[in-house]
Amino acid sequence: MAFTCQTCAKRKVKCDKANPICSSCRRGKLECSYQPPPPRWRKRKLDDDVDVLARLARYEVILQQHGLLEAADDAQSMTVAKEEPLQEPISLHWNEPAASGTGKLLAGQGTTRYIDSSLWRNLGDDQMQPLSDDDGNGSDNFEERQLAASGISGGPGYASDPLTEAFVGSRQLESLVRYHPTHALAMALWETHVENVEPICKVLHIPSTFEIIKTASQHPETVSKSNECLIFAVYHFAVFSMTDEDCLKKSGQSRAVLLQRYQLVTRQALVKASFLRTTDMSVLQALVLFLIPCRQFYDSHTYWILTGVAVRIGQRLGLHRDGEKLGLPPFDVQMRRRLFFQLLPLDGNASQVSGAGFSVLPDSWDTKQPLNIDDDQIWPGMTETPEEKKGATDMIFCLSRSTIGRIFAKAGKPASNGSGSAKFKDYNEAELTIREAEEEIEEKYIRYCDVVNPLHFLVMGLARSGITAMRLRIRLPRVRNQTATDAEVRELLQLAQKILDTDAAAYSHAGLIRKFRWHIKPFFLWGMWDSLILILTTLAKRCDLLSPAENDAAWDRIEQVYQNHDELLDPKRALHVAFGRLALKAFDVRSSADVPEPGFITALRSLPKITSQNRSKGEMDRGNDANQMDPKGDVLLSGDLLVPSNAILSDLLPEDFGIGTGNDFDLDTENWISWDQLIQDHQAQGS
């Protein structure tokens, strides 16, 4: 034959082109088939120089009409353009950052691959397209090909790289068909996902995904590998969002059993879909939906690696470039934007709590926010861009959160001299920016919220606490530097109490927002950590600033926080231990007033780790010395939490702050840099 057989081409081995079966396939007892290769893509050639000059003249006229180019003699300008072609920047790097829009998106049937490397761009379209189709397709079983090429025998679940092997674990499943739930249970889990998860994590198109799950639940043996991992990720997230009572009622099995099953099967399905090599957006959707609930199951460093994999896959798909600029259909544009704006907080949270800083820098992407539309306004194959709505839609929570995040990023970092934000001249300018942001949030989202709607209730709390956290953050440097007046400290306490009141309001309406409890159980409001530290420190050190009534009200709020977040009584976390000690110290100051001891204080006293002090004098001295350092770190948005950047502590060791195994924190430290580090340490332990 004039070309190699399909089997040898996929295995990348030499083929003797014998007909009807080559020697390699005969020895390996493999199916041998010959298929002519597709014709090579050819570049479109320009007819002649006249066409180039005509287009250049047209572009010059357009620029002149818009005032972007001074009028000049046409002949002269065309001559100059012909004699002096545009010069590209000179660089020694293959991956020199190119101007926005110079990358290429190679699109296939349901797959995309973005090329923005000088090395690949220089190959040309006809060379890149076949390589993309061969290298990026996850439909072939990569592991089987590797085993066949190397002569190693193994099952289809054999992991060929260390990351996949670690991800799938020791238990490898040959077939996932028997793990599909019954049609009735599949529909129940899908309904749960739509109600509990999708409003918070809007990455799916409900109508089209419903058809996929409906077909798969009836005929699981026909589902594709990419759709299978997406389906199991939906099932896993649905179970995660349910209570044990709900799981028993709908499936007859406990939540723990279902979580273990669908977590295992989802990992297996992702490996079978070759998620590390995929160019299919469905596989990335599945990975994102799998990682969001798994932040509680993986340690922070492993979790950061996995979210980094998701980011790399997104970059491979070109999600960091807006689909409109790439000429994609309107439906694909919106779905890519939705997925990208879930990747940002996912990786932002993971990178911050692992101590690595953000990996997706703002200057590296130009993807726009998704439109404020409902799912019934878009569908696959549509040709016209949907019209954005004014009002509450399916996207209201995700859009309000990303808008707050954008404003946080714009506000910049706090100045080290206590004069507000480094990007503002004074507090008046900073307050003006925050007021403008508040008006934008109120006008775009909150004004359309219905307080009896559970999702709208969360939007109102999240957005308003975000604005309050901004006002709190621009004033905190003065407290840190001990330059704040008593009136300013009282103002800060009011802001902090306002954030705690919002958290308490969410829990006081437990029946209303019951289906979103999986999201609000962790501190989902901006500024919660700052508020707790400020109030407890003030009660322990400056309780004279508050009247007896204000003191009682502050303690009522702290007690409410401990009642709503019983995880604070878990002594396994260093941050919980530190908060417990600070609460005990503050209450010991209050106990002189002969007040009854609250239940959470009694519970804290019963925990040996919190009541013990196992620090040496040298550790105390090192902690106090470190606390005299000048705080100069960024404050960045990380998921739903406001977390200090690791730039504060990049040159210091944890022991410099007296932070170690969780029972050696110095409560006498006044500087907030220690609390910043402890929050990082707490989250790095897998919170």
PDB file of C-alpha atoms in Angstrom, residues 138-148 152-161 164-165 168-169 171-176 225 267-274:
ATOM      1  CA  GLY A 138      -9.109  11.840  23.966  1.00  0.00           C
ATOM      2  CA  SER A 139     -11.432   9.274  22.378  1.00  0.00           C
ATOM      3  CA  ASP A 140      -8.666   6.748  21.732  1.00  0.00           C
ATOM      4  CA  ASN A 141      -7.423   4.697  24.628  1.00  0.00           C
ATOM      5  CA  PHE A 142      -3.966   6.151  25.129  1.00  0.00           C
ATOM      6  CA  GLU A 143      -3.057   3.616  27.779  1.00  0.00           C
ATOM      7  CA  GLU A 144      -3.852   0.665  25.531  1.00  0.00           C
ATOM      8  CA  ARG A 145      -1.768   2.125  22.718  1.00  0.00           C
ATOM      9  CA  GLN A 146       1.186   2.610  25.038  1.00  0.00           C
ATOM     10  CA  LEU A 147       0.909  -0.932  26.340  1.00  0.00           C
ATOM     11  CA  ALA A 148       0.636  -2.397  22.850  1.00  0.00           C
ATOM     12  CA  ILE A 152       3.325  -4.803  28.275  1.00  0.00           C
ATOM     13  CA  SER A 153       0.114  -6.596  29.145  1.00  0.00           C
ATOM     14  CA  GLY A 154      -2.432  -4.814  31.244  1.00  0.00           C
ATOM     15  CA  GLY A 155      -6.072  -3.916  31.598  1.00  0.00           C
ATOM     16  CA  PRO A 156      -7.752  -0.905  30.078  1.00  0.00           C
ATOM     17  CA  GLY A 157      -7.551   0.939  33.401  1.00  0.00           C
ATOM     18  CA  TYR A 158      -3.759   0.844  33.487  1.00  0.00           C
ATOM     19  CA  ALA A 159      -2.329   4.305  34.266  1.00  0.00           C
ATOM     20  CA  SER A 160       0.502   5.374  31.972  1.00  0.00           C
ATOM     21  CA  ASP A 161       1.673   8.503  33.825  1.00  0.00           C
ATOM     22  CA  THR A 164      -3.139   9.694  36.328  1.00  0.00           C
ATOM     23  CA  GLU A 165      -1.996   6.767  38.449  1.00  0.00           C
ATOM     24  CA  VAL A 168      -7.208   6.927  39.835  1.00  0.00           C
ATOM     25  CA  GLY A 169      -5.744   5.086  42.842  1.00  0.00           C
ATOM     26  CA  ARG A 171      -8.609   0.295  42.399  1.00  0.00           C
ATOM     27  CA  GLN A 172      -9.104   0.299  38.633  1.00  0.00           C
ATOM     28  CA  LEU A 173     -12.446  -0.492  37.043  1.00  0.00           C
ATOM     29  CA  GLU A 174     -12.623  -2.088  33.613  1.00  0.00           C
ATOM     30  CA  SER A 175     -16.195  -0.997  32.920  1.00  0.00           C
ATOM     31  CA  LEU A 176     -18.375   1.692  34.474  1.00  0.00           C
ATOM     32  CA  LYS A 225     -16.406   8.671  27.468  1.00  0.00           C
ATOM     33  CA  ARG A 267     -12.123   9.704  38.837  1.00  0.00           C
ATOM     34  CA  GLN A 268     -12.140   6.514  36.795  1.00  0.00           C
ATOM     35  CA  ALA A 269     -14.334   8.108  34.122  1.00  0.00           C
ATOM     36  CA  LEU A 270     -12.023  11.115  33.857  1.00  0.00           C
ATOM     37  CA  VAL A 271      -9.020   8.823  33.368  1.00  0.00           C
ATOM     38  CA  LYS A 272     -10.849   6.767  30.749  1.00  0.00           C
ATOM     39  CA  ALA A 273     -11.626  10.017  28.913  1.00  0.00           C
ATOM     40  CA  SER A 274      -7.873  10.879  28.982  1.00  0.00           C
TER      41      SER A 274
END
